[in-house]
Each structure stands twice: as C-alpha cells, then as structure tokens.
mmCIF file of C-alpha atoms in Angstrom:
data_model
loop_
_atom_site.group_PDB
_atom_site.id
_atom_site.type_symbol
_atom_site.label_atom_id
_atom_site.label_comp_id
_atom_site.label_asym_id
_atom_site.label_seq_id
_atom_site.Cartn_x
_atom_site.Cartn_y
_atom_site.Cartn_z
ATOM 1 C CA UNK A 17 129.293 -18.544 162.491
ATOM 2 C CA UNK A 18 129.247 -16.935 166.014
ATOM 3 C CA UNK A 19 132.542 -15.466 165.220
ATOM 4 C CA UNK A 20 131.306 -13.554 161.810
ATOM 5 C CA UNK A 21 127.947 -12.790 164.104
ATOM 6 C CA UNK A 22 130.323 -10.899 166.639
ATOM 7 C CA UNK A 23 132.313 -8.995 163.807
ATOM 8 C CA UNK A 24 128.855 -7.820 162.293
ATOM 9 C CA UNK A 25 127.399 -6.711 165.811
ATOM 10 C CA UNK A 26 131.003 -5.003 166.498
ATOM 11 C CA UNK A 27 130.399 -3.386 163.516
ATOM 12 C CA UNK A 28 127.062 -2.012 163.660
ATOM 13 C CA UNK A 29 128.015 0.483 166.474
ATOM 14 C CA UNK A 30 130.813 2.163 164.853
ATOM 15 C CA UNK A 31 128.834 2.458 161.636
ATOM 16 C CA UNK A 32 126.270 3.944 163.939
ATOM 17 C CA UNK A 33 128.923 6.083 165.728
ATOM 18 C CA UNK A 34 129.997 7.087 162.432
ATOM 19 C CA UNK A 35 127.015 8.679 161.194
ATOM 20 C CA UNK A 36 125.958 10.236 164.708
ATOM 21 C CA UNK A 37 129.562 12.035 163.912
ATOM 22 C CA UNK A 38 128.561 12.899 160.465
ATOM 23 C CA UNK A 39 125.452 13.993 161.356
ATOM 24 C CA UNK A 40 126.477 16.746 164.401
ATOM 25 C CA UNK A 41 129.838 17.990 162.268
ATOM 26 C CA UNK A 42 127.456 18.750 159.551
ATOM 27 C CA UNK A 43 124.868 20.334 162.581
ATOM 28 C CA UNK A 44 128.217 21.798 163.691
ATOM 29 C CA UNK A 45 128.978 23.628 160.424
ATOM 30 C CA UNK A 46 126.034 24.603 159.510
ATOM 31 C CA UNK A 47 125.906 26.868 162.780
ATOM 32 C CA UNK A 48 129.121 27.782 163.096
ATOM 33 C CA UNK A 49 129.649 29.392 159.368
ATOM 34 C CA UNK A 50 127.352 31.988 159.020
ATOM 35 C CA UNK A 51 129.215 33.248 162.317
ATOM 36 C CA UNK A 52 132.381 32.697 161.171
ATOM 37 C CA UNK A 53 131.482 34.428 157.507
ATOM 38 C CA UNK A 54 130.127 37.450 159.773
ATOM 39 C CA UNK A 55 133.530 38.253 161.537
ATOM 40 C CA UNK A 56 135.707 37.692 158.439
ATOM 41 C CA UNK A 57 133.433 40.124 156.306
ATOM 42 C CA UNK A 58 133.182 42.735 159.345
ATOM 43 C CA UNK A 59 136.728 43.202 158.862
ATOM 44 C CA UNK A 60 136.668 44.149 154.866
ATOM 45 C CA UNK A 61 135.674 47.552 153.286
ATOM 46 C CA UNK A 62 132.642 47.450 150.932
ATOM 47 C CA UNK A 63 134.673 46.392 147.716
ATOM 48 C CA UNK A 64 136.631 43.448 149.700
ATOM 49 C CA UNK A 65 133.406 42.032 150.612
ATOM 50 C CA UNK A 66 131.614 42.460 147.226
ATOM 51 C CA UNK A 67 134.506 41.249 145.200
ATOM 52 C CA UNK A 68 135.434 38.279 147.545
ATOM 53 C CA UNK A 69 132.750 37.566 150.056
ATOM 54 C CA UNK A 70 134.233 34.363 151.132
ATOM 55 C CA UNK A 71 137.617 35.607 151.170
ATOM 56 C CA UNK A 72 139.620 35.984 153.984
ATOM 57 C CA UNK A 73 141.286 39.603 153.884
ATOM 58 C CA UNK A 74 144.699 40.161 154.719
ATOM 59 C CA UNK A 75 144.069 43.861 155.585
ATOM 60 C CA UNK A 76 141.750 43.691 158.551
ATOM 61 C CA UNK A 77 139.558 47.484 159.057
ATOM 62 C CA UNK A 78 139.297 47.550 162.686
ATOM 63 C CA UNK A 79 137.707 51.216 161.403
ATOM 64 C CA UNK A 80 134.297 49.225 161.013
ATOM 65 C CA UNK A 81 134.289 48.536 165.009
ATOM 66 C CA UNK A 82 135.386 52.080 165.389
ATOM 67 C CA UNK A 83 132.385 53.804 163.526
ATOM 68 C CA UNK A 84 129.857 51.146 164.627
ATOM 69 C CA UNK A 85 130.914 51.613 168.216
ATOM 70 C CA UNK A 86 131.170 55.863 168.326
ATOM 71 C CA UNK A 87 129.336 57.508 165.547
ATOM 72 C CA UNK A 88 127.120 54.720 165.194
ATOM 73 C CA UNK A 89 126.120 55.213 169.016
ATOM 74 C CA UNK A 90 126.237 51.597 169.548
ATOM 75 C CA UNK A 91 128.241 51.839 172.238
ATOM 76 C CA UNK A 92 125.883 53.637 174.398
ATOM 77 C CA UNK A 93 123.234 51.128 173.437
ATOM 78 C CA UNK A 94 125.376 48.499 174.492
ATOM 79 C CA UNK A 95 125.796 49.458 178.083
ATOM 80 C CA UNK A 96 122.037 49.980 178.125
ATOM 81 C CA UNK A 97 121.366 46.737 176.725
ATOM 82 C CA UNK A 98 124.156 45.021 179.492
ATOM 83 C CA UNK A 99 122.426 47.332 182.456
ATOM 84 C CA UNK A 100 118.869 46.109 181.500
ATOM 85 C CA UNK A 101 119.380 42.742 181.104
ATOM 86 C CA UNK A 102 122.292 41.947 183.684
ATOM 87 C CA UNK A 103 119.681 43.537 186.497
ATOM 88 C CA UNK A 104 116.791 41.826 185.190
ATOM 89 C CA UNK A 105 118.741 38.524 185.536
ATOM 90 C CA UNK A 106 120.016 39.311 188.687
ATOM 91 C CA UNK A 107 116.639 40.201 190.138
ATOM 92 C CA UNK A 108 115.344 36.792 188.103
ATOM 93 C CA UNK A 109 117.668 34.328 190.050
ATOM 94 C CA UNK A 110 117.291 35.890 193.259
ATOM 95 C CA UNK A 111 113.238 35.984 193.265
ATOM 96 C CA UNK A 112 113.084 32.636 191.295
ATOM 97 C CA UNK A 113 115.185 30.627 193.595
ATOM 98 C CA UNK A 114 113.235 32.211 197.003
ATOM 99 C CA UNK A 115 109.800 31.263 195.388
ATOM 100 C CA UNK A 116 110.970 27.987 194.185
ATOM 101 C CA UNK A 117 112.985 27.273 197.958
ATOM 102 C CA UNK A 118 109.685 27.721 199.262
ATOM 103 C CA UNK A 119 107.637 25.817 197.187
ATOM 104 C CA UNK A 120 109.702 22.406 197.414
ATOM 105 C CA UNK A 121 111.501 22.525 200.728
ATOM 106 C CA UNK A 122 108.966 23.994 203.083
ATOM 107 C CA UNK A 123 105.859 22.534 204.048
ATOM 108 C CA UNK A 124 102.772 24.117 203.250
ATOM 109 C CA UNK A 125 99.367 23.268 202.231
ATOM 110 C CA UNK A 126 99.127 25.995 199.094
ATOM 111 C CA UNK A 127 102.689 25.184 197.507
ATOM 112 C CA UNK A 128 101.367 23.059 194.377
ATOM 113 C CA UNK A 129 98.518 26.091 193.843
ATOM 114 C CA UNK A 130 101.426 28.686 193.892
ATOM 115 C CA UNK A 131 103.381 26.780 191.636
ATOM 116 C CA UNK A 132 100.513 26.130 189.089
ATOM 117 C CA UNK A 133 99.468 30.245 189.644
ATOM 118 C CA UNK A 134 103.146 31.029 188.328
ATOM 119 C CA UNK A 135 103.288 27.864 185.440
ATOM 120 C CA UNK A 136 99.904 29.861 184.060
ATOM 121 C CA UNK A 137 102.149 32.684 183.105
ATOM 122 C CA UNK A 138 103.816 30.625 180.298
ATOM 123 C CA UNK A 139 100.794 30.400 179.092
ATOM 124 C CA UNK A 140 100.385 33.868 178.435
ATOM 125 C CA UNK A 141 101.390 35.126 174.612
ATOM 126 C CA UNK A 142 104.431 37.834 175.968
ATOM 127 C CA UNK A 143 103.653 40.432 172.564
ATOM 128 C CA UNK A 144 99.928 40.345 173.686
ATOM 129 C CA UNK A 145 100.601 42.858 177.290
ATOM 130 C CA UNK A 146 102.524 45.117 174.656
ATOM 131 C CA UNK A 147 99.112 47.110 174.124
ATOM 132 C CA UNK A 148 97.855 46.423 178.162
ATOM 133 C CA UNK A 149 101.790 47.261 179.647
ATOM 134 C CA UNK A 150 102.620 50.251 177.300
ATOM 135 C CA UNK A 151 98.930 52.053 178.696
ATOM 136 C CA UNK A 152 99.288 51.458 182.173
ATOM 137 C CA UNK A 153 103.312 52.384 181.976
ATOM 138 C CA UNK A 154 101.829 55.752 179.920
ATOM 139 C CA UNK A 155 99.586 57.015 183.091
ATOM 140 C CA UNK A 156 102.135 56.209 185.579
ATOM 141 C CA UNK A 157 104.930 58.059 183.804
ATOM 142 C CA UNK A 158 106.696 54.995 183.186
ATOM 143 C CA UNK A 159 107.881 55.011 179.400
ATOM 144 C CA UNK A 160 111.366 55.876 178.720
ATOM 145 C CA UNK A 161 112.306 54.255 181.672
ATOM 146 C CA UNK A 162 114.907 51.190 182.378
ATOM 147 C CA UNK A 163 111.866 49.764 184.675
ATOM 148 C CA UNK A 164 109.535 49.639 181.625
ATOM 149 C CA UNK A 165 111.924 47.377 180.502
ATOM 150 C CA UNK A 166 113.024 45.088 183.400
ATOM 151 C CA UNK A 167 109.706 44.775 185.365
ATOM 152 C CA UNK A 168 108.057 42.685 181.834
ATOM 153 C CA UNK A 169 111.658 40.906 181.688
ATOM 154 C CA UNK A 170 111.684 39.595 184.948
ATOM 155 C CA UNK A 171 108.008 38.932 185.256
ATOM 156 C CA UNK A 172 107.674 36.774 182.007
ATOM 157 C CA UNK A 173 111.123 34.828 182.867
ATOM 158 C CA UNK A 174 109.687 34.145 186.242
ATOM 159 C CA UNK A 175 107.365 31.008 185.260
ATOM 160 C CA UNK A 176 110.029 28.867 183.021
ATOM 161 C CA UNK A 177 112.433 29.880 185.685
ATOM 162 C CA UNK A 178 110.785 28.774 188.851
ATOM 163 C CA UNK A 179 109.752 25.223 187.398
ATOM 164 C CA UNK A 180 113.377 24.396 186.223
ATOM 165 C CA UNK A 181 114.821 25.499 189.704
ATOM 166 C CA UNK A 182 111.939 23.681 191.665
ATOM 167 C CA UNK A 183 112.273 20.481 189.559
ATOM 168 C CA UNK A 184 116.155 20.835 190.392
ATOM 169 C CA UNK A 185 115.672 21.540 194.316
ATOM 170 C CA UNK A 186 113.656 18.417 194.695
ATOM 171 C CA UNK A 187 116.445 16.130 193.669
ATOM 172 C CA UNK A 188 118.684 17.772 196.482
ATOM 173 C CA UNK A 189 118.303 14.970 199.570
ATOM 174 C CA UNK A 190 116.161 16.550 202.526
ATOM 175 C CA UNK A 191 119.275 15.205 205.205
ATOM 176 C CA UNK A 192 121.321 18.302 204.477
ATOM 177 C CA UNK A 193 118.383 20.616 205.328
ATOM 178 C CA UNK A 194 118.269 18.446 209.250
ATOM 179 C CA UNK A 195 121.826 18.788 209.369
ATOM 180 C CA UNK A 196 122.195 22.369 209.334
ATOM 181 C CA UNK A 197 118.642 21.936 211.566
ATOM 182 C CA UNK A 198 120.562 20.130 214.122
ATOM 183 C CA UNK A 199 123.402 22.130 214.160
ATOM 184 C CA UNK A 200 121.285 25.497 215.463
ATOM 185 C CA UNK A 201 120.784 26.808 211.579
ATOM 186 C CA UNK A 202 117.354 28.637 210.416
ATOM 187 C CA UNK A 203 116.139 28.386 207.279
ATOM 188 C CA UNK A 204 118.179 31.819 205.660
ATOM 189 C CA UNK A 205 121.167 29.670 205.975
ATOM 190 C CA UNK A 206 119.999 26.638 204.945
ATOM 191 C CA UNK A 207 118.475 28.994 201.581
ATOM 192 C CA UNK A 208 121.981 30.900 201.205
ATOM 193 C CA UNK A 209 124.789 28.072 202.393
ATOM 194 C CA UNK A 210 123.332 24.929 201.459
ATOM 195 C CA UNK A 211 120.173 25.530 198.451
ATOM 196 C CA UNK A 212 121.684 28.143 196.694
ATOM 197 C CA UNK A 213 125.173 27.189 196.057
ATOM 198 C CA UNK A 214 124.159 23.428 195.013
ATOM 199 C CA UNK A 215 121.574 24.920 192.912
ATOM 200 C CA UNK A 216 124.532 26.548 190.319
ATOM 201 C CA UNK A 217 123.608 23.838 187.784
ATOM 202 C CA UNK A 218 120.069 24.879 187.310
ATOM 203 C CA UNK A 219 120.520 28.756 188.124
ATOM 204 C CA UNK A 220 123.054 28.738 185.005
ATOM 205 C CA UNK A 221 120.808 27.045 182.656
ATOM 206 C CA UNK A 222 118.027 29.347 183.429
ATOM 207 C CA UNK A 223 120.818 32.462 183.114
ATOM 208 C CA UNK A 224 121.756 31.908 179.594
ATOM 209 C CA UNK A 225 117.824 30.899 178.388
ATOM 210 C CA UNK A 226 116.969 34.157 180.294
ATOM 211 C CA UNK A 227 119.982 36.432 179.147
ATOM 212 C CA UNK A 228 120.100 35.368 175.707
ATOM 213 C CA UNK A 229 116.560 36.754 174.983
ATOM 214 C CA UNK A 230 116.661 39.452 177.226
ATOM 215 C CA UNK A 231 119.389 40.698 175.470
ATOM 216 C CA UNK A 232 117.783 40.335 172.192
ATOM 217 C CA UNK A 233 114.759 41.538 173.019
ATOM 218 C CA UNK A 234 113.201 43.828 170.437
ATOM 219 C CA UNK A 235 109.403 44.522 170.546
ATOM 220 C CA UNK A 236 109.190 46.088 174.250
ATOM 221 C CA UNK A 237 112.216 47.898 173.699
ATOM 222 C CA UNK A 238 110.900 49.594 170.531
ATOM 223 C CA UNK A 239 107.458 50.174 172.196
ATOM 224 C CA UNK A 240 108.559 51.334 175.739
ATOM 225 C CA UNK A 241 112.074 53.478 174.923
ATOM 226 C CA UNK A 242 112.092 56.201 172.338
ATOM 227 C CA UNK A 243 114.671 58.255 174.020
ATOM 228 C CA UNK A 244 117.828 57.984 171.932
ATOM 229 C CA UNK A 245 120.249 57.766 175.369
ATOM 230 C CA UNK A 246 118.155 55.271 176.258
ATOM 231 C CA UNK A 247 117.878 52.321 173.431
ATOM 232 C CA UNK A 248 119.299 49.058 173.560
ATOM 233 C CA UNK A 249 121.417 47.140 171.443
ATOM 234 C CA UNK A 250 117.916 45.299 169.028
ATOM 235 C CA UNK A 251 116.095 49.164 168.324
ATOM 236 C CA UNK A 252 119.751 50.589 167.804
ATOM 237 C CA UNK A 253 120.405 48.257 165.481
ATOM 238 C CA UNK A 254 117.095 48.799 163.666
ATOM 239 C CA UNK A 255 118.015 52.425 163.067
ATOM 240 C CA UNK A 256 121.718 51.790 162.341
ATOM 241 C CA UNK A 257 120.646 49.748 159.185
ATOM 242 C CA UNK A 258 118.999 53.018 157.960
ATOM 243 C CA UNK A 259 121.830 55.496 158.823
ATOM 244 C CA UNK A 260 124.193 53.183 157.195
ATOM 245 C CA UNK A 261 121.890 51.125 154.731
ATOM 246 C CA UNK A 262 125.143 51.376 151.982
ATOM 247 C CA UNK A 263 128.189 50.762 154.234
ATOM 248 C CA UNK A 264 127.602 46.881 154.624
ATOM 249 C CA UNK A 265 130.995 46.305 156.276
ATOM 250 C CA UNK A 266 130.369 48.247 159.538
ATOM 251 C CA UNK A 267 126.571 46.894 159.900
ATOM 252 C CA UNK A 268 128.045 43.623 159.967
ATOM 253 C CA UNK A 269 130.474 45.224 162.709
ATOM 254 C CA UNK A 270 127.480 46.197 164.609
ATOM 255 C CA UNK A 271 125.828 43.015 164.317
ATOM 256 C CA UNK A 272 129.417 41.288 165.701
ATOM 257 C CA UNK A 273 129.364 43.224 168.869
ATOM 258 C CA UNK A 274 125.405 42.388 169.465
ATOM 259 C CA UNK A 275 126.191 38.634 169.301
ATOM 260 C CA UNK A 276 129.604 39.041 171.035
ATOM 261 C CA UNK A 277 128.047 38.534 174.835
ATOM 262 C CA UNK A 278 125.415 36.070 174.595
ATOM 263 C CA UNK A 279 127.974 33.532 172.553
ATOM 264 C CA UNK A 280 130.668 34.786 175.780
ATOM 265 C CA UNK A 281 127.965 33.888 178.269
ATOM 266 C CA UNK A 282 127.178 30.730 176.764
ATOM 267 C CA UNK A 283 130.690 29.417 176.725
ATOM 268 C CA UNK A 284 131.004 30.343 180.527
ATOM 269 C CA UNK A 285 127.754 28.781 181.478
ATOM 270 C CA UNK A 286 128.011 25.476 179.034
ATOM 271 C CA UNK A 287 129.646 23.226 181.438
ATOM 272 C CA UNK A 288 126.939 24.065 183.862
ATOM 273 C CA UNK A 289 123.920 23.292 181.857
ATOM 274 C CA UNK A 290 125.560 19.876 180.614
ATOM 275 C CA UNK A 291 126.216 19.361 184.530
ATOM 276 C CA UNK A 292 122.488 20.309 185.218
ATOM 277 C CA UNK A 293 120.891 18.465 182.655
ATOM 278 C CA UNK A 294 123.064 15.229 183.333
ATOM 279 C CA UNK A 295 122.025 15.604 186.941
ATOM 280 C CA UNK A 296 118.266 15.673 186.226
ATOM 281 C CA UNK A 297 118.848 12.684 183.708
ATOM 282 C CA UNK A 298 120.854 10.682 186.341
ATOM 283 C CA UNK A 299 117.951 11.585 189.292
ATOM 284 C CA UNK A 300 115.099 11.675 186.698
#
C-alpha cells in the first residue's frame, strides 16, 4: 500500500508539471503567432498575401521596408520616436534613482511624505492633463516641440518608477553604505559606485515598462506635434494607413519596424527583470 501511495504522489507532480507546460506553450503561441504571421506577410506583395495569407513566400519583397522606410517617411519618425523616448528614459532613471536614494538611504523626517506626494501621481488619469498640458504648452510656445513630449513622459513615469527603485534600495544591506563611510567616501560615491550599479536589476525593469509605452505613445503625440518633421513612429503610422490604405503588404512593413525595438529592448533587459523580481521574492 505505501508503495502504490508513493507512485500516485510521484505522479501527481508530473501530471501537474505537464499541464503547467501545456498551459504556457499554448500562452506561448498564442503571443508569438500573430508576430510571426506579421513578418512573413510583410514580406509578400498584395496578391501573395490575399491568395495565401498563411503561406510562407519564397520570394521575399524587401521593397515593402524600402517604401515604408523612405516614401512612407517612417524613417524620420523613427529617429524622432528613438530621440524622444531614449532621453525621456534617460532623464527617468537618473531623477528616479536620486529621489528614490534619498528617500530610503538618508535620514530624514519628510521621506515617507515625499514618497506618498510622488505615489499620488499614479493616481492621476494620464489622458485627463491632455486638455490642462496642451493650454499651458500653447501660451508658452511649447507645441511642436520634443519637450512637449518628454516633460509629460518623464513626469508620469516618475511615480511607478520611484516606488519600484525605493522598494529595491531597501533590500540593499546598510554595511556597504559605512564601508565606503569609513573609508573617507561622501554620499555622491556611495549614490554612483555602490547604489547605482547594484540597482541594475530594478533600473532595467522600470526601462522596458517605461520604454515600451513611451515608445508607443499615441494621444500626446497626436495632440502636442503636428509638424510633419516632427511626428513619431504611433501619429506616423496613423497617417500611413491613409496614404497607403490599399497596399496592405508595406503597412504591415511599417508596423514591423514600430515593434522591432521594444521586442529588441525586451530581450536585452529580460534577464534583468527575472534577476530583479527573483531578488525581491528571495528578500520579500
């Protein structure tokens, strides 16, 4: 009897293991094809993908890429799109890490206030300063602008941003910090040598959340930017639908090179999350 009780309780985890497995290939598939179906199809002409949309063609049009990219002008958007949301990260980290180094490792009465002030901001429905932000960036001559863009970006990653890092910089043990103390350091090096790089972790998990929908940020970008130099990747694509509403092919080019960065900047930054996330579980 306790030998065929054994054999049923060995069993019961591999059935269980089994349908976790069945369950996140199926996940797995389900996210992956529609990708997948989008880069085989951006490589047909119109007829290839009408007559055999699940086909895989064995006459790839790299033309697609090549009107998408030049006469489509979404190259130009591109860059814009990369400038504005690559600076508003940058600026992101580097203010988010200060405010949350301060709020956790140095001793002040005011630090949980601050940190509540700044967790208020999530609060705060992003599409309802469109009407507020696009008035006040009107009378100070701010429209059409890359600032119109990144000053909201920055200042509505902030909050989310801040709490992850400060949750992360309170697992980090407070002997370091006297270390560097004892050995004549001030607290800029104990931020930049010490903080800072052990922080990677979280400042990668908040980079991807961040770049992924700065990048695909639409509404501001319509509202604020109406110059055509000047439009990112989301309003480019809105108008490249129109200009090319019958030549199906190269919109799903278009829509290939928009995705192209934040699936590149996840796979860089993946490992990292998993790291930081593990961490918080382990010190949780």
């Amino acid at each position: 009897m306790k030998d065929v009780s054994r054999k049923e309780e060995g069993k019961k985890p591999r059935i269980g293991s089994v349908i976790f497995y069945i369950i996140m290939i199926a996940s797995s598939i389900t996210c992956l094809y529609p990708l997948v179906w989008l880069i085989l199809n951006s490589f047909k002409t119109n007829s290839e993908l009408f007559n055999d949309p699940w086909g895989i063609t064995l006459n790839p049009v790299f033309e697609n890429y090549k009107t998408a990219w030049v006469a489509g002008k979404i190259g130009i958007s591109f860059f814009n799109s990369a400038f504005v949301a690559v600076t508003s990260l940058f600026i992101t980290i580097i203010v988010a890490s200060m405010a949350a180094f301060a709020i956790t490792r140095l001793k002040w009465k005011l630090s949980g206030t601050v940190l509540g002030l700044f967790l208020l901001g999530v609060m705060i429905p992003i599409h309802s300063t469109l009407i507020p932000l696009f008035s006040l960036f009107t009378r100070i001559n701010l429209t059409n602008s890359y600032l119109a863009l990144i000053l909201p970006y920055v200042a509505f990653a902030l909050p989310t941003s801040i709490f992850i890092l400060s949750g992360f910089m309170r697992t980090i043990p407070n002997e370091i910090e006297e270390a560097v103390i004892i050995d004549g350091g001030n607290m800029s090096k104990i931020f930049w040598k010490i903080i800072f790089p052990l922080s990677k972790s979280a400042i990668a998990t908040i980079s991807i959340f961040n770049f992924v929908s700065m990048w695909n940020e639409l509404m501001f970008a319509l509202i604020f930017m109406s110059d055509p130099n000047k439009l990112t990747l989301p309003v480019s694509l809105t108008r490249f639908k129109g200009q090319y509403s019958t030549n199906w092919t190269v919109q799903l080019a278009a829509i290939v090179i928009m995705v192209i960065p934040s699936i590149t900047a996840y796979l860089f930054l993946s490992d990292r999350i998993i790291e930081s996330m593990t961490i918080g579980a382990i010190k949780g």
